[in-house]
mmCIF file of N, CA and C in Angstrom:
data_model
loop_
_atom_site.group_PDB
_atom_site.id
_atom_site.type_symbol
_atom_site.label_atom_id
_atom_site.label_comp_id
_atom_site.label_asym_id
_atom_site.label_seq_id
_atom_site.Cartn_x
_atom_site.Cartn_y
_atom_site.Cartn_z
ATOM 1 N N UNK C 212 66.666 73.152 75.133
ATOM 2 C CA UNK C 212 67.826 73.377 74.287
ATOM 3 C C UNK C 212 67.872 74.857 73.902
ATOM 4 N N UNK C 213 68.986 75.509 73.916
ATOM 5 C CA UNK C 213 69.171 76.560 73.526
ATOM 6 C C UNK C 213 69.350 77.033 72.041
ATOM 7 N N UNK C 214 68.761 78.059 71.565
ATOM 8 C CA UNK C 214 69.360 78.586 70.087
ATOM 9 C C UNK C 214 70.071 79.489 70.162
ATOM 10 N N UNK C 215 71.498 79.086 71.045
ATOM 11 C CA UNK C 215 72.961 79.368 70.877
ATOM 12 C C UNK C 215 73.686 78.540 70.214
ATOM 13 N N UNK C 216 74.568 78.417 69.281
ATOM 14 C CA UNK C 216 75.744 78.260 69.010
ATOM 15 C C UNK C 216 76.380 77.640 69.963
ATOM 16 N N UNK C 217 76.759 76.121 70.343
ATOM 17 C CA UNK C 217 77.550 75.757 71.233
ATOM 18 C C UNK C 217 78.733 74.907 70.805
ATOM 19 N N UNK C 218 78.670 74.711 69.351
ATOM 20 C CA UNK C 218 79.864 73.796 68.861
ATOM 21 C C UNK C 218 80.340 74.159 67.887
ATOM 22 N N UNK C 219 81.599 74.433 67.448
ATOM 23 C CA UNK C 219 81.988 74.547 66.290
ATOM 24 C C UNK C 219 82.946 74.094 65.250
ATOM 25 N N UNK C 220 83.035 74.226 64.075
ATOM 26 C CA UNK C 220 83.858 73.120 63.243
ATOM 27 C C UNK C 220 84.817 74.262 62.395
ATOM 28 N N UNK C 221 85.759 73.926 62.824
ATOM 29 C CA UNK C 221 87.083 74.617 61.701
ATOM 30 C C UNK C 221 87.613 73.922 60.743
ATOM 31 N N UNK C 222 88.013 74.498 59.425
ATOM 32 C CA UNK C 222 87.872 73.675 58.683
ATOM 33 C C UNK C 222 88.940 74.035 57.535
ATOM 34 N N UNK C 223 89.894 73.671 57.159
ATOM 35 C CA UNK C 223 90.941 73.994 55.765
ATOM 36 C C UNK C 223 90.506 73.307 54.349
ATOM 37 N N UNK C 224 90.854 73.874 53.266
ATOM 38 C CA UNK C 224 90.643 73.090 52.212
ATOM 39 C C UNK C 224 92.367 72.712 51.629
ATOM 40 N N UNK C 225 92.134 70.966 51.848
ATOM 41 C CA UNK C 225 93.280 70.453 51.076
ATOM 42 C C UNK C 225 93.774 70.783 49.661
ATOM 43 N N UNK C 226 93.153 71.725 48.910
ATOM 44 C CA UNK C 226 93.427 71.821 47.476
ATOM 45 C C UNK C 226 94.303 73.143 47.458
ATOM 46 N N UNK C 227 94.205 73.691 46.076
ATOM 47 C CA UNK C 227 95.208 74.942 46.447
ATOM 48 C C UNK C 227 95.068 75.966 47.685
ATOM 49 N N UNK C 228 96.610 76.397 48.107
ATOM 50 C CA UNK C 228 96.240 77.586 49.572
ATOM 51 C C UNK C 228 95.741 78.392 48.278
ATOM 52 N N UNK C 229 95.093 79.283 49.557
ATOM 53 C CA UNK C 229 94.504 80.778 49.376
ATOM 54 C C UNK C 229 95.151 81.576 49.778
ATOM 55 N N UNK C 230 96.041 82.407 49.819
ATOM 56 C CA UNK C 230 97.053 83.111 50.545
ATOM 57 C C UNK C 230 97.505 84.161 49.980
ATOM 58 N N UNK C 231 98.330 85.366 50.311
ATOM 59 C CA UNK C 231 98.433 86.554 49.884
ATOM 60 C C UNK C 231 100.172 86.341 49.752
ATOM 61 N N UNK C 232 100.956 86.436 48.789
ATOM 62 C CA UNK C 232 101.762 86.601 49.035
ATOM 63 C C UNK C 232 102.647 85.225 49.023
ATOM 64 N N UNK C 233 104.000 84.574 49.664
ATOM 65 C CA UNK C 233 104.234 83.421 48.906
ATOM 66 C C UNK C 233 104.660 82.611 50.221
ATOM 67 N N UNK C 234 103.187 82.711 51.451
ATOM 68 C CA UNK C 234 103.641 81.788 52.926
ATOM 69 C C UNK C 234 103.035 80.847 52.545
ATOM 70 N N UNK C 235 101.882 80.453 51.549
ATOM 71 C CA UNK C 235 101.776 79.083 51.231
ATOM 72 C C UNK C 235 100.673 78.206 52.051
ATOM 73 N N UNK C 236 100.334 79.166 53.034
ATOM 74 C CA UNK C 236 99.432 78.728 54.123
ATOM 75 C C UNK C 236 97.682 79.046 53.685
ATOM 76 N N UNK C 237 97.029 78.027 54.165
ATOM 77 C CA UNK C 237 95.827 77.545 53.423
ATOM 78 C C UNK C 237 94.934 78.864 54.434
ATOM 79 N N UNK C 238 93.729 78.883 53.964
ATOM 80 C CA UNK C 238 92.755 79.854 54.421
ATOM 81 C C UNK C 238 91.782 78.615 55.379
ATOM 82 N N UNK C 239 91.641 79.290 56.503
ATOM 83 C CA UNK C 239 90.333 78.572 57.242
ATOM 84 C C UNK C 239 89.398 78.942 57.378
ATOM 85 N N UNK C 240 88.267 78.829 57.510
ATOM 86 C CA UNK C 240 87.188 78.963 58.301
ATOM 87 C C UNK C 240 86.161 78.377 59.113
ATOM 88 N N UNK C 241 85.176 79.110 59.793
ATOM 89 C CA UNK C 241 84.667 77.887 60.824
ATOM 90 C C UNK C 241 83.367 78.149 60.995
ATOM 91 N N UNK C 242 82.593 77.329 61.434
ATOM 92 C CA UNK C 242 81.282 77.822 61.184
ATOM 93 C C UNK C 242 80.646 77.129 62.986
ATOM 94 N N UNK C 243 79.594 77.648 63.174
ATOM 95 C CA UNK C 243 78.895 77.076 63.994
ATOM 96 C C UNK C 243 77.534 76.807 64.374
ATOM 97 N N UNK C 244 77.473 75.983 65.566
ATOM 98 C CA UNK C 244 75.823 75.209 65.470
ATOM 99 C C UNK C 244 75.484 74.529 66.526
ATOM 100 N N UNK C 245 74.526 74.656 66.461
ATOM 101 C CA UNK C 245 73.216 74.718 67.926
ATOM 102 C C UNK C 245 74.206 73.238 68.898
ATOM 103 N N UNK C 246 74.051 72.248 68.301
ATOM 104 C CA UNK C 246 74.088 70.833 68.974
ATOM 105 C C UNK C 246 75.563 70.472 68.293
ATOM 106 N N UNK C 247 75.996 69.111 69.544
ATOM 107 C CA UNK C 247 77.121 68.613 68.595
ATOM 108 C C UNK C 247 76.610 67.743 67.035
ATOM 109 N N UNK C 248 75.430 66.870 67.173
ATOM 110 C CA UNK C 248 75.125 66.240 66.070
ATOM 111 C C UNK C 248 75.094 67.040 64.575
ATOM 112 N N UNK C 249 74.739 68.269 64.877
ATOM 113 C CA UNK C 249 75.035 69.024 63.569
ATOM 114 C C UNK C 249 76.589 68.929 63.243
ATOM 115 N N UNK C 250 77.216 69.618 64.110
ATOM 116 C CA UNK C 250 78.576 70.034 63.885
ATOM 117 C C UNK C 250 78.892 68.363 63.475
ATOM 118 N N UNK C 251 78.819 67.289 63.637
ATOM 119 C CA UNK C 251 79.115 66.130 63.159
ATOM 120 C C UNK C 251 78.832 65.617 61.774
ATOM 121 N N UNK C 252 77.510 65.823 61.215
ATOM 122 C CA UNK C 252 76.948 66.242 60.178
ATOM 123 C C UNK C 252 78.204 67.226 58.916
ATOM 124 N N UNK C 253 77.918 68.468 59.682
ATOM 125 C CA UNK C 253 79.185 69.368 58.991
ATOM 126 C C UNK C 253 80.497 68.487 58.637
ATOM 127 N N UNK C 254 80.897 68.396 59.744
ATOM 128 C CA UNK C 254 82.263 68.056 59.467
ATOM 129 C C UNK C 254 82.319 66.385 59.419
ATOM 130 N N UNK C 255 81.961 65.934 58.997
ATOM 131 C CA UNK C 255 81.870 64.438 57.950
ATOM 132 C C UNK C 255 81.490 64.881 56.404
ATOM 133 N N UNK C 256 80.593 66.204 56.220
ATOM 134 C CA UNK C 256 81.025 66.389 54.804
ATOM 135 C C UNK C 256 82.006 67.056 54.217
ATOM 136 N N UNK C 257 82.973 67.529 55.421
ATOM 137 C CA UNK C 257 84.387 68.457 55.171
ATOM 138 C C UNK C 257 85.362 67.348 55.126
ATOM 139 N N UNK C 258 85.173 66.650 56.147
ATOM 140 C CA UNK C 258 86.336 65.297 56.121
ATOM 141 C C UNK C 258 86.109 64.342 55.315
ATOM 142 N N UNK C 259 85.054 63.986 54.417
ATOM 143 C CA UNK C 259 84.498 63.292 52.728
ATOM 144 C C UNK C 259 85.221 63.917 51.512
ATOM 145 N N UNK C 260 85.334 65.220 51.801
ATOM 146 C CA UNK C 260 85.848 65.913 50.553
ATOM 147 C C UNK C 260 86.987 66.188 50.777
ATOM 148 N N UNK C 261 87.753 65.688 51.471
ATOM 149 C CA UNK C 261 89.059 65.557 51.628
ATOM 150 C C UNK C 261 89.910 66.574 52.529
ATOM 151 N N UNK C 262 88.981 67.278 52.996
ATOM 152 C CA UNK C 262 89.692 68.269 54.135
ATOM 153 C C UNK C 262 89.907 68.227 55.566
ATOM 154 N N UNK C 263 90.892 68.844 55.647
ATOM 155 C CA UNK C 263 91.108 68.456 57.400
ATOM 156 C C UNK C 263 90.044 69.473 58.199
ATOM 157 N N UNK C 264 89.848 69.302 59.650
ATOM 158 C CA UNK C 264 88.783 69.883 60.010
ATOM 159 C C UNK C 264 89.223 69.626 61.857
ATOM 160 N N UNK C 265 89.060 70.525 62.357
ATOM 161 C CA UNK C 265 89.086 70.474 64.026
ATOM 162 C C UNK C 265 87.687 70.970 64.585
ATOM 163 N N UNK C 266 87.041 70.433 65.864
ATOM 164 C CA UNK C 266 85.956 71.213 66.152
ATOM 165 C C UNK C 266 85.976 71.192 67.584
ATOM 166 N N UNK C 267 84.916 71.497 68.650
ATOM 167 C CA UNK C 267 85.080 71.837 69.971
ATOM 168 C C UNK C 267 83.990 72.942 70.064
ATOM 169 N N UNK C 268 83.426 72.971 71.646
ATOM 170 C CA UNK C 268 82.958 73.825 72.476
ATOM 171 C C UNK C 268 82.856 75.115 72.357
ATOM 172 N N UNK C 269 82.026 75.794 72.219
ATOM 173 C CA UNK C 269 82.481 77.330 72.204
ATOM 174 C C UNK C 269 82.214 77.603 73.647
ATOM 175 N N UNK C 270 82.861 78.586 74.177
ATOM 176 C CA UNK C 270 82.877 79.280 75.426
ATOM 177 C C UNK C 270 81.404 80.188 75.578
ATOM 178 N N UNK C 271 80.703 80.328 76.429
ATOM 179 C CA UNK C 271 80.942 79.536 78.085
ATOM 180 C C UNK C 271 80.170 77.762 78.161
ATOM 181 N N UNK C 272 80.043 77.557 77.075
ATOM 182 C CA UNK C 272 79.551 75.966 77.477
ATOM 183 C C UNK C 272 80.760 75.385 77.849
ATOM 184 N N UNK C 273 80.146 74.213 79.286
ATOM 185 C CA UNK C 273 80.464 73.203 79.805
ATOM 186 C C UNK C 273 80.356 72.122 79.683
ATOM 187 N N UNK C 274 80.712 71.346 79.477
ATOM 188 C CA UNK C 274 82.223 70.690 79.662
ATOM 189 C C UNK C 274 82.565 71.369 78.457
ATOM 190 N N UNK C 275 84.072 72.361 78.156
ATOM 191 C CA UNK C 275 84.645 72.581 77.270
ATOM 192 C C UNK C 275 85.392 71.031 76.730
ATOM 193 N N UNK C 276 84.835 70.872 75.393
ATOM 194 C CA UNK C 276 85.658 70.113 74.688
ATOM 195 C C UNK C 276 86.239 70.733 73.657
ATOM 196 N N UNK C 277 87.556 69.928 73.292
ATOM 197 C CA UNK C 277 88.269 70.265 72.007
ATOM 198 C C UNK C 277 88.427 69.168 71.670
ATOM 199 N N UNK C 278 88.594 68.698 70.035
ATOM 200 C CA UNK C 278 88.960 67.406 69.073
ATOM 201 C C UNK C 278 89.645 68.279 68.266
ATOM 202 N N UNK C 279 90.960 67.373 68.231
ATOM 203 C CA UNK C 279 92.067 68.008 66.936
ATOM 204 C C UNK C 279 91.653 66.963 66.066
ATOM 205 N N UNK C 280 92.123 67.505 65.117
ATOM 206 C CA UNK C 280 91.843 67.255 63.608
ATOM 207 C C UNK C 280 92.527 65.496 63.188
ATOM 208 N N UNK C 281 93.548 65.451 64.695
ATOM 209 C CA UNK C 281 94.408 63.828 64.524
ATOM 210 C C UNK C 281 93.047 63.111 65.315
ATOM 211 N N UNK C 282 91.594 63.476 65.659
ATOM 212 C CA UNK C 282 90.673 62.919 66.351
ATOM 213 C C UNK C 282 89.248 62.941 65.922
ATOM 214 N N UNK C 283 89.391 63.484 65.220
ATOM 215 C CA UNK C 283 88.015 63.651 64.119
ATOM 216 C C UNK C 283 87.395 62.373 63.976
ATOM 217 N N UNK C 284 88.002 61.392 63.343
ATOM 218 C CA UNK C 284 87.907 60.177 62.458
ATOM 219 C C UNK C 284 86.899 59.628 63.857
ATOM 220 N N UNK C 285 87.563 59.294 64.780
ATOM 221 C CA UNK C 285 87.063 58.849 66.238
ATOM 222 C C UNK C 285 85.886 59.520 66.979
ATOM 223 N N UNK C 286 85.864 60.701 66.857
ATOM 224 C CA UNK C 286 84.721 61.586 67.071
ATOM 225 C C UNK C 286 83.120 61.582 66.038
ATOM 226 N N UNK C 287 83.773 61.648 64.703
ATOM 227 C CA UNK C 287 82.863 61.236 63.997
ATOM 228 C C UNK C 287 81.780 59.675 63.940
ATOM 229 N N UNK C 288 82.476 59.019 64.457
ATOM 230 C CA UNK C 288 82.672 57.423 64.783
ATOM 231 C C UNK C 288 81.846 57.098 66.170
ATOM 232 N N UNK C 289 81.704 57.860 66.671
ATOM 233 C CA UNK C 289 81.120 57.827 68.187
ATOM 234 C C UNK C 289 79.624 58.375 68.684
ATOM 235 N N UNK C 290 79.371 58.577 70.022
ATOM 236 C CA UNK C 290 77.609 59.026 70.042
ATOM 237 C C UNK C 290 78.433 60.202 70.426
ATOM 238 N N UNK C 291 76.943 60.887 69.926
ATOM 239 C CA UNK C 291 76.527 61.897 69.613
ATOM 240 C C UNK C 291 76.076 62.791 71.582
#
């Protein structure tokens, strides 16, 4: 196993935006981590506290995956 970074979780907070100015649009950020089971970990305690959250593959790992945020629930739900 490598200690690269191969998955990562993006992540919004449902409560007030953070924003400059009056677009109203929420602040993201994203973090990343060695294995998918972490990034699953992560983002089951982002999607507990009520936030939406997308995650996926970082480049150059193979098989690139992506999960939108309408797929989480199912991803979280599944092996690892």
């Amino acid at each position: 196993m490598s200690d690269r970074p191969t998955w990562y979780v993006s992540y919004e907070s449902n409560g007030e935006p953070k924003f400059d100015g009056d677009d109203g649009k929420f602040a993201r950020a994203t973090r990343t981590f060695i294995d998918e089971s972490e990034a699953k970990r992560f983002a089951r305690e982002i999607v507990d506290k009520g936030w939406s959250a997308s995650a996926g593959t970082l480049n150059p790992h193979t098989p690139k995956r992506v999960i939108a945020g309408a797929k989480i629930p199912e991803w979280l739900d599944g092996p690892s």
